[in-house]
């Protein structure tokens, strides 16, 4: 969402919501990464930025892009994804004018919080205690990508849809986004659920499958997944 | 000594020779996208090095001023005030030695035009009631478009036109200010000026390092897709191609983390102990104080006008 779409009574609260989230994410990463924090986050954020440059073929000969936040959340953990996606969005809005400065809090909430957490927990729920390369886990990653982006789109639709309610002149003329929730939420959800989120699901599942097969040790909770997926050995009766 | 013609850069979208082909595959599109990104970044960097009005200001002053102006613009309700601010950005671009036509194109493609397309229906009385400005059609009573009941006549309204112009100008003014900020400020100085907004040092360093590695990763992506194109005779089934792209995304993440390990080891071997130090000391000059006072005063006055607390 660029500047001008949301009124201050929407973008300021979203900034205020994001500040403690960034603070906690920073504390979590500092505790877990120590001196490795800067290069790890810098390279992961650079990856979050460049993932949008991958053109994915879609039916009809056209192409689309993926956001990649759910993938980063599954591989690096949702708190790392909060910071890396926020850094990528900041570079995008400060250096390329894409995405707004006043709406930065809202964009971060949708793409750096909703996608990673919804995506990660959907994946974790579906994957359960399966092995790292199991098909169910790969499907879980795809569903995580799809659901994360669709829910984020619904959030963006909600933020835009409340503008006519919150910001209209005395004569009823809207000041920012003009369409109500009955238009923005279905438009964003259907537009994403049947197109962008499908691309997101395909990329997340395929990228996860590649990493799980070739270098699963980079997955942040790999050891926990491995130990949970091992069959329990019970002592033989004496 | 580098000759002048090698330093010269042409502003405008990337036009690769093969990009004239009618239909591009996903690999070609990716490579073209990466090259266009490189070109745009290079052009932006050259503007930041020119000796213009905004380039001569302290980056902290510019950052604060632009942020205050952008917040101010989002509060404005008058299309005339927004038009003045938009024209002001064109003046600032001119005095900052940025080609105004190029600047206008850079701003309007794609965000304000897209914003305009979204709100165009609000011009008509079907979506927003108001006084007649331009009559379009008379339908008579009881007209329907599917399940939607239409009014007896369709026309463009005064209120709708004012709203659409205000909305588009607000978006265009905000985008113009944001673009002016990064076009006239060197990247590393812009990142360091984030310290003024109390962004922790560790994130300033992270952002700076991230920006540099974006180019390295993009170069690798261009190589991956170029290598594929050079070995591909016919297209594979869609599913296989999607799987290949997803695999390359996974590979890039593995490679990024591997690189971060190497960078970390290099930092440790050079004495990094986790304590981030940022070099470069900015010094405020008279013109910087004058600029920030002017911007703040302008914002206050425009805000008062826009909220109808004072009139002109």
mmCIF file of C-alpha atoms in Angstrom, chain B:
data_model
loop_
_atom_site.group_PDB
_atom_site.id
_atom_site.type_symbol
_atom_site.label_atom_id
_atom_site.label_comp_id
_atom_site.label_asym_id
_atom_site.label_seq_id
_atom_site.Cartn_x
_atom_site.Cartn_y
_atom_site.Cartn_z
ATOM 1 C CA UNK B 1 41.158 8.662 -16.153
ATOM 2 C CA UNK B 2 37.686 7.522 -17.201
ATOM 3 C CA UNK B 3 36.434 9.233 -20.392
ATOM 4 C CA UNK B 4 33.190 11.208 -20.142
ATOM 5 C CA UNK B 5 31.226 8.872 -22.415
ATOM 6 C CA UNK B 6 31.859 6.003 -19.995
ATOM 7 C CA UNK B 7 30.527 8.048 -17.096
ATOM 8 C CA UNK B 8 27.416 9.096 -19.008
ATOM 9 C CA UNK B 9 24.235 7.175 -18.140
ATOM 10 C CA UNK B 10 20.989 7.298 -20.033
ATOM 11 C CA UNK B 11 17.879 7.611 -17.952
ATOM 12 C CA UNK B 12 14.985 5.371 -18.925
ATOM 13 C CA UNK B 13 13.842 1.799 -18.741
ATOM 14 C CA UNK B 14 16.238 -0.965 -19.788
ATOM 15 C CA UNK B 15 15.907 -1.859 -23.474
ATOM 16 C CA UNK B 16 17.844 -5.038 -24.090
ATOM 17 C CA UNK B 17 18.255 -6.056 -27.728
ATOM 18 C CA UNK B 18 16.498 -9.369 -27.219
ATOM 19 C CA UNK B 19 13.739 -7.706 -25.188
ATOM 20 C CA UNK B 20 12.120 -6.742 -28.478
ATOM 21 C CA UNK B 21 11.001 -10.339 -28.870
ATOM 22 C CA UNK B 22 7.218 -10.624 -28.814
ATOM 23 C CA UNK B 23 6.868 -13.109 -25.976
ATOM 24 C CA UNK B 24 9.377 -13.489 -23.189
ATOM 25 C CA UNK B 25 9.752 -16.606 -21.129
ATOM 26 C CA UNK B 26 10.018 -16.470 -17.350
ATOM 27 C CA UNK B 27 13.826 -16.813 -17.525
ATOM 28 C CA UNK B 28 14.182 -13.903 -19.940
ATOM 29 C CA UNK B 29 11.806 -11.775 -17.876
ATOM 30 C CA UNK B 30 13.840 -12.447 -14.744
ATOM 31 C CA UNK B 31 17.146 -11.567 -16.400
ATOM 32 C CA UNK B 32 15.633 -8.393 -17.909
ATOM 33 C CA UNK B 33 14.140 -7.471 -14.529
ATOM 34 C CA UNK B 34 17.523 -7.823 -12.827
ATOM 35 C CA UNK B 35 19.282 -5.742 -15.502
ATOM 36 C CA UNK B 36 16.570 -3.056 -15.309
ATOM 37 C CA UNK B 37 17.016 -2.978 -11.541
ATOM 38 C CA UNK B 38 20.796 -2.550 -11.920
ATOM 39 C CA UNK B 39 20.296 0.256 -14.418
ATOM 40 C CA UNK B 40 17.794 2.102 -12.263
ATOM 41 C CA UNK B 41 20.048 1.818 -9.209
ATOM 42 C CA UNK B 42 22.987 3.136 -11.226
ATOM 43 C CA UNK B 43 20.970 6.123 -12.470
ATOM 44 C CA UNK B 44 19.726 6.908 -8.951
ATOM 45 C CA UNK B 45 23.303 6.833 -7.638
ATOM 46 C CA UNK B 46 24.447 9.322 -10.302
ATOM 47 C CA UNK B 47 21.754 11.833 -9.256
ATOM 48 C CA UNK B 48 22.886 11.607 -5.628
ATOM 49 C CA UNK B 49 26.404 12.674 -6.657
ATOM 50 C CA UNK B 50 25.325 15.796 -8.575
ATOM 51 C CA UNK B 51 25.856 19.194 -6.981
ATOM 52 C CA UNK B 52 22.251 20.343 -6.555
ATOM 53 C CA UNK B 53 20.059 21.936 -3.912
ATOM 54 C CA UNK B 54 18.906 18.831 -2.030
ATOM 55 C CA UNK B 55 22.246 17.050 -2.448
ATOM 56 C CA UNK B 56 23.904 19.883 -0.516
ATOM 57 C CA UNK B 57 21.751 19.338 2.573
ATOM 58 C CA UNK B 58 22.573 17.169 5.567
ATOM 59 C CA UNK B 59 20.958 13.705 5.016
ATOM 60 C CA UNK B 60 19.380 13.821 8.486
ATOM 61 C CA UNK B 61 17.696 17.122 7.642
ATOM 62 C CA UNK B 62 16.444 15.693 4.356
ATOM 63 C CA UNK B 63 15.123 12.538 5.978
ATOM 64 C CA UNK B 64 13.276 14.399 8.738
ATOM 65 C CA UNK B 65 11.992 17.059 6.310
ATOM 66 C CA UNK B 66 10.665 14.534 3.805
ATOM 67 C CA UNK B 67 9.035 12.439 6.525
ATOM 68 C CA UNK B 68 7.356 15.509 8.035
ATOM 69 C CA UNK B 69 6.204 16.620 4.574
ATOM 70 C CA UNK B 70 4.854 13.157 3.679
ATOM 71 C CA UNK B 71 2.915 12.943 6.962
ATOM 72 C CA UNK B 72 1.699 16.514 6.327
ATOM 73 C CA UNK B 73 0.569 15.597 2.804
ATOM 74 C CA UNK B 74 -1.463 12.646 4.094
ATOM 75 C CA UNK B 75 -3.358 15.113 6.337
ATOM 76 C CA UNK B 76 -4.131 17.605 3.539
ATOM 77 C CA UNK B 77 -7.671 17.734 2.216
ATOM 78 C CA UNK B 78 -7.438 20.560 -0.295
ATOM 79 C CA UNK B 79 -6.509 19.627 -3.896
ATOM 80 C CA UNK B 80 -5.005 23.108 -4.339
ATOM 81 C CA UNK B 81 -2.628 22.679 -1.418
ATOM 82 C CA UNK B 82 -1.662 19.243 -2.725
ATOM 83 C CA UNK B 83 -1.090 20.684 -6.194
ATOM 84 C CA UNK B 84 1.212 23.359 -4.716
ATOM 85 C CA UNK B 85 3.205 20.679 -2.887
ATOM 86 C CA UNK B 86 3.425 18.540 -6.017
ATOM 87 C CA UNK B 87 4.656 21.522 -8.066
ATOM 88 C CA UNK B 88 7.116 22.263 -5.264
ATOM 89 C CA UNK B 89 8.577 18.755 -5.668
ATOM 90 C CA UNK B 90 9.071 19.463 -9.393
ATOM 91 C CA UNK B 91 10.910 22.690 -8.467
ATOM 92 C CA UNK B 92 13.051 20.823 -5.961
ATOM 93 C CA UNK B 93 13.843 18.193 -8.612
ATOM 94 C CA UNK B 94 14.847 20.927 -11.075
ATOM 95 C CA UNK B 95 17.130 22.704 -8.603
ATOM 96 C CA UNK B 96 18.596 19.347 -7.562
ATOM 97 C CA UNK B 97 19.674 18.796 -11.188
ATOM 98 C CA UNK B 98 17.271 15.920 -11.838
ATOM 99 C CA UNK B 99 15.733 15.908 -15.332
ATOM 100 C CA UNK B 100 12.153 16.981 -14.576
ATOM 101 C CA UNK B 101 10.555 14.926 -17.366
ATOM 102 C CA UNK B 102 12.381 11.802 -16.228
ATOM 103 C CA UNK B 103 11.357 12.558 -12.641
ATOM 104 C CA UNK B 104 7.687 12.949 -13.612
ATOM 105 C CA UNK B 105 7.752 9.628 -15.492
ATOM 106 C CA UNK B 106 9.522 7.891 -12.605
ATOM 107 C CA UNK B 107 6.862 9.125 -10.166
ATOM 108 C CA UNK B 108 3.697 8.519 -12.217
ATOM 109 C CA UNK B 109 4.543 5.062 -13.560
ATOM 110 C CA UNK B 110 3.110 3.016 -11.787
ATOM 111 C CA UNK B 111 1.783 3.989 -8.356
ATOM 112 C CA UNK B 112 -0.318 7.164 -8.959
ATOM 113 C CA UNK B 113 -1.697 5.829 -12.262
ATOM 114 C CA UNK B 114 -2.727 2.594 -10.536
ATOM 115 C CA UNK B 115 -4.251 4.626 -7.672
ATOM 116 C CA UNK B 116 -6.166 6.639 -10.298
ATOM 117 C CA UNK B 117 -7.561 3.512 -11.961
ATOM 118 C CA UNK B 118 -8.775 2.247 -8.572
ATOM 119 C CA UNK B 119 -10.713 5.421 -7.726
ATOM 120 C CA UNK B 120 -11.993 6.336 -11.237
ATOM 121 C CA UNK B 121 -15.505 4.881 -10.530
ATOM 122 C CA UNK B 122 -15.890 7.492 -7.759
ATOM 123 C CA UNK B 123 -16.180 10.145 -10.492
ATOM 124 C CA UNK B 124 -19.700 8.928 -11.275
ATOM 125 C CA UNK B 125 -22.886 9.480 -9.305
ATOM 126 C CA UNK B 126 -23.420 5.691 -9.303
ATOM 127 C CA UNK B 127 -20.703 5.414 -6.638
ATOM 128 C CA UNK B 128 -20.642 8.862 -5.049
ATOM 129 C CA UNK B 129 -23.648 11.169 -5.070
ATOM 130 C CA UNK B 130 -23.067 14.811 -5.913
ATOM 131 C CA UNK B 131 -23.821 17.768 -8.158
ATOM 132 C CA UNK B 132 -23.808 17.330 -11.947
ATOM 133 C CA UNK B 133 -20.535 18.296 -13.619
ATOM 134 C CA UNK B 134 -20.654 16.369 -16.924
ATOM 135 C CA UNK B 135 -23.836 14.462 -17.955
ATOM 136 C CA UNK B 136 -23.094 11.022 -19.435
ATOM 137 C CA UNK B 137 -26.399 9.210 -20.089
ATOM 138 C CA UNK B 138 -30.090 9.282 -19.239
ATOM 139 C CA UNK B 139 -31.415 5.805 -18.456
ATOM 140 C CA UNK B 140 -34.880 6.486 -17.094
ATOM 141 C CA UNK B 141 -36.405 5.143 -13.907
ATOM 142 C CA UNK B 142 -35.984 1.521 -12.820
ATOM 143 C CA UNK B 143 -32.743 0.790 -14.747
ATOM 144 C CA UNK B 144 -30.621 -2.111 -13.567
ATOM 145 C CA UNK B 145 -27.152 -3.447 -14.311
ATOM 146 C CA UNK B 146 -27.553 -7.058 -13.233
ATOM 147 C CA UNK B 147 -28.635 -6.932 -9.598
ATOM 148 C CA UNK B 148 -27.447 -3.304 -9.183
ATOM 149 C CA UNK B 149 -30.114 -0.590 -9.437
ATOM 150 C CA UNK B 150 -28.906 2.384 -11.484
ATOM 151 C CA UNK B 151 -30.016 6.027 -11.077
ATOM 152 C CA UNK B 152 -32.208 7.574 -13.776
ATOM 153 C CA UNK B 153 -29.241 9.513 -15.203
ATOM 154 C CA UNK B 154 -25.510 8.927 -15.021
ATOM 155 C CA UNK B 155 -23.144 11.883 -14.713
ATOM 156 C CA UNK B 156 -19.740 12.894 -13.435
ATOM 157 C CA UNK B 157 -20.092 14.744 -10.140
ATOM 158 C CA UNK B 158 -18.234 17.781 -8.812
ATOM 159 C CA UNK B 159 -17.641 16.047 -5.484
ATOM 160 C CA UNK B 160 -16.363 12.890 -7.200
ATOM 161 C CA UNK B 161 -13.964 14.860 -9.408
ATOM 162 C CA UNK B 162 -12.588 16.784 -6.429
ATOM 163 C CA UNK B 163 -12.153 13.536 -4.490
ATOM 164 C CA UNK B 164 -10.390 11.699 -7.357
ATOM 165 C CA UNK B 165 -8.040 14.642 -8.052
ATOM 166 C CA UNK B 166 -7.255 14.997 -4.331
ATOM 167 C CA UNK B 167 -6.601 11.275 -3.916
ATOM 168 C CA UNK B 168 -4.303 11.010 -6.952
ATOM 169 C CA UNK B 169 -2.430 14.241 -6.114
ATOM 170 C CA UNK B 170 -1.911 13.075 -2.537
ATOM 171 C CA UNK B 171 -0.430 9.760 -3.693
ATOM 172 C CA UNK B 172 1.697 11.504 -6.368
ATOM 173 C CA UNK B 173 3.014 14.131 -3.910
ATOM 174 C CA UNK B 174 3.979 11.454 -1.365
ATOM 175 C CA UNK B 175 5.715 9.305 -3.999
ATOM 176 C CA UNK B 176 7.511 12.408 -5.377
ATOM 177 C CA UNK B 177 8.840 13.347 -1.935
ATOM 178 C CA UNK B 178 10.013 9.792 -1.202
ATOM 179 C CA UNK B 179 11.730 9.553 -4.594
ATOM 180 C CA UNK B 180 13.376 12.964 -4.143
ATOM 181 C CA UNK B 181 14.792 11.772 -0.831
ATOM 182 C CA UNK B 182 16.548 8.722 -2.231
ATOM 183 C CA UNK B 183 17.529 10.295 -5.561
ATOM 184 C CA UNK B 184 19.451 13.074 -3.815
ATOM 185 C CA UNK B 185 21.040 11.129 -0.954
ATOM 186 C CA UNK B 186 23.902 8.661 -1.062
ATOM 187 C CA UNK B 187 22.744 5.263 0.140
ATOM 188 C CA UNK B 188 25.109 4.803 3.081
ATOM 189 C CA UNK B 189 24.417 8.332 4.363
ATOM 190 C CA UNK B 190 20.660 7.790 4.072
ATOM 191 C CA UNK B 191 20.901 4.592 6.103
ATOM 192 C CA UNK B 192 23.093 6.232 8.750
ATOM 193 C CA UNK B 193 20.637 9.111 9.058
ATOM 194 C CA UNK B 194 18.074 6.562 10.298
ATOM 195 C CA UNK B 195 19.943 6.843 13.634
ATOM 196 C CA UNK B 196 18.232 10.244 13.998
ATOM 197 C CA UNK B 197 14.940 8.348 14.236
ATOM 198 C CA UNK B 198 16.410 6.180 17.022
ATOM 199 C CA UNK B 199 16.737 3.116 14.770
ATOM 200 C CA UNK B 200 19.244 0.883 16.672
ATOM 201 C CA UNK B 201 22.799 0.855 15.307
ATOM 202 C CA UNK B 202 22.660 -2.884 14.711
ATOM 203 C CA UNK B 203 19.767 -2.421 12.250
ATOM 204 C CA UNK B 204 21.413 0.514 10.510
ATOM 205 C CA UNK B 205 24.417 -1.719 9.859
ATOM 206 C CA UNK B 206 22.136 -4.604 8.843
ATOM 207 C CA UNK B 207 20.270 -2.416 6.333
ATOM 208 C CA UNK B 208 23.527 -1.061 4.905
ATOM 209 C CA UNK B 209 25.005 -4.524 4.524
ATOM 210 C CA UNK B 210 21.734 -5.911 3.124
ATOM 211 C CA UNK B 211 21.654 -3.248 0.403
ATOM 212 C CA UNK B 212 25.164 -4.144 -0.766
ATOM 213 C CA UNK B 213 24.468 -7.880 -0.889
ATOM 214 C CA UNK B 214 21.223 -7.416 -2.833
ATOM 215 C CA UNK B 215 23.336 -6.709 -5.922
ATOM 216 C CA UNK B 216 25.499 -9.786 -5.415
ATOM 217 C CA UNK B 217 22.458 -12.031 -4.999
ATOM 218 C CA UNK B 218 20.754 -10.484 -8.028
ATOM 219 C CA UNK B 219 23.876 -11.087 -10.092
ATOM 220 C CA UNK B 220 23.753 -14.753 -9.067
ATOM 221 C CA UNK B 221 20.048 -14.948 -10.014
ATOM 222 C CA UNK B 222 20.773 -13.440 -13.440
ATOM 223 C CA UNK B 223 23.552 -16.036 -13.908
ATOM 224 C CA UNK B 224 21.233 -18.901 -12.900
ATOM 225 C CA UNK B 225 18.537 -17.885 -15.356
ATOM 226 C CA UNK B 226 20.992 -17.052 -18.142
ATOM 227 C CA UNK B 227 22.606 -20.483 -17.713
ATOM 228 C CA UNK B 228 19.186 -22.121 -17.960
ATOM 229 C CA UNK B 229 18.221 -20.141 -21.056
ATOM 230 C CA UNK B 230 21.468 -21.027 -22.796
ATOM 231 C CA UNK B 231 20.866 -24.756 -22.219
ATOM 232 C CA UNK B 232 17.131 -24.871 -22.918
ATOM 233 C CA UNK B 233 15.853 -25.852 -26.361
ATOM 234 C CA UNK B 234 12.161 -26.394 -25.637
ATOM 235 C CA UNK B 235 9.971 -25.432 -22.696
ATOM 236 C CA UNK B 236 9.405 -28.051 -20.026
ATOM 237 C CA UNK B 237 5.931 -28.820 -18.653
ATOM 238 C CA UNK B 238 4.657 -25.952 -16.469
ATOM 239 C CA UNK B 239 4.890 -27.995 -13.273
ATOM 240 C CA UNK B 240 8.544 -28.827 -13.953
ATOM 241 C CA UNK B 241 9.395 -25.195 -14.647
ATOM 242 C CA UNK B 242 7.651 -24.029 -11.463
ATOM 243 C CA UNK B 243 9.522 -26.703 -9.531
ATOM 244 C CA UNK B 244 12.791 -25.486 -11.037
ATOM 245 C CA UNK B 245 12.113 -21.845 -10.026
ATOM 246 C CA UNK B 246 11.101 -22.939 -6.505
ATOM 247 C CA UNK B 247 14.302 -24.982 -6.289
ATOM 248 C CA UNK B 248 16.386 -21.940 -7.318
ATOM 249 C CA UNK B 249 14.630 -19.885 -4.613
ATOM 250 C CA UNK B 250 15.615 -22.552 -2.074
ATOM 251 C CA UNK B 251 19.153 -22.624 -3.463
ATOM 252 C CA UNK B 252 19.424 -18.826 -3.112
ATOM 253 C CA UNK B 253 18.371 -19.026 0.531
ATOM 254 C CA UNK B 254 20.954 -21.759 1.222
ATOM 255 C CA UNK B 255 23.605 -19.703 -0.584
ATOM 256 C CA UNK B 256 22.643 -16.499 1.297
ATOM 257 C CA UNK B 257 23.018 -18.197 4.676
ATOM 258 C CA UNK B 258 26.278 -19.836 3.628
ATOM 259 C CA UNK B 259 27.549 -16.405 2.591
ATOM 260 C CA UNK B 260 26.421 -14.916 5.909
ATOM 261 C CA UNK B 261 28.568 -17.510 7.719
ATOM 262 C CA UNK B 262 31.610 -16.523 5.668
ATOM 263 C CA UNK B 263 30.954 -12.810 6.200
ATOM 264 C CA UNK B 264 30.560 -13.444 9.924
ATOM 265 C CA UNK B 265 33.879 -15.312 10.078
ATOM 266 C CA UNK B 266 35.559 -12.490 8.143
ATOM 267 C CA UNK B 267 34.116 -9.932 10.579
ATOM 268 C CA UNK B 268 35.243 -11.938 13.633
ATOM 269 C CA UNK B 269 38.740 -12.360 12.183
ATOM 270 C CA UNK B 270 38.944 -8.570 11.839
ATOM 271 C CA UNK B 271 38.052 -7.992 15.492
ATOM 272 C CA UNK B 272 34.238 -7.691 15.426
ATOM 273 C CA UNK B 273 32.869 -8.450 18.901
ATOM 274 C CA UNK B 274 29.210 -7.557 18.368
ATOM 275 C CA UNK B 275 29.653 -3.896 19.242
ATOM 276 C CA UNK B 276 28.516 -1.949 16.178
ATOM 277 C CA UNK B 277 30.348 1.293 15.376
ATOM 278 C CA UNK B 278 29.195 3.609 12.618
ATOM 279 C CA UNK B 279 31.694 5.923 10.989
ATOM 280 C CA UNK B 280 30.988 9.274 9.335
ATOM 281 C CA UNK B 281 30.118 12.338 11.362
ATOM 282 C CA UNK B 282 27.513 14.719 9.920
ATOM 283 C CA UNK B 283 27.900 18.410 10.669
ATOM 284 C CA UNK B 284 24.867 20.708 10.498
ATOM 285 C CA UNK B 285 25.443 23.958 8.608
ATOM 286 C CA UNK B 286 23.380 27.150 8.439
ATOM 287 C CA UNK B 287 21.568 25.995 5.290
ATOM 288 C CA UNK B 288 20.533 22.778 7.067
ATOM 289 C CA UNK B 289 18.974 24.707 9.953
ATOM 290 C CA UNK B 290 17.290 27.037 7.442
ATOM 291 C CA UNK B 291 15.917 24.050 5.486
ATOM 292 C CA UNK B 292 14.438 22.244 8.486
ATOM 293 C CA UNK B 293 12.873 25.446 9.894
ATOM 294 C CA UNK B 294 11.378 26.272 6.460
ATOM 295 C CA UNK B 295 9.924 22.786 6.019
ATOM 296 C CA UNK B 296 8.430 22.708 9.509
ATOM 297 C CA UNK B 297 6.948 26.202 9.086
ATOM 298 C CA UNK B 298 5.508 25.263 5.665
ATOM 299 C CA UNK B 299 3.969 22.114 7.108
ATOM 300 C CA UNK B 300 2.337 23.988 9.970
ATOM 301 C CA UNK B 301 0.933 26.666 7.612
ATOM 302 C CA UNK B 302 -0.308 24.114 5.049
ATOM 303 C CA UNK B 303 -1.843 22.032 7.815
ATOM 304 C CA UNK B 304 -3.691 25.056 9.194
ATOM 305 C CA UNK B 305 -4.941 25.964 5.702
ATOM 306 C CA UNK B 306 -5.992 22.419 4.997
ATOM 307 C CA UNK B 307 -7.926 22.124 8.264
ATOM 308 C CA UNK B 308 -9.585 25.518 7.475
ATOM 309 C CA UNK B 309 -8.092 27.108 10.603
ATOM 310 C CA UNK B 310 -6.626 29.910 8.461
ATOM 311 C CA UNK B 311 -7.634 30.926 4.945
ATOM 312 C CA UNK B 312 -5.774 32.374 1.950
#
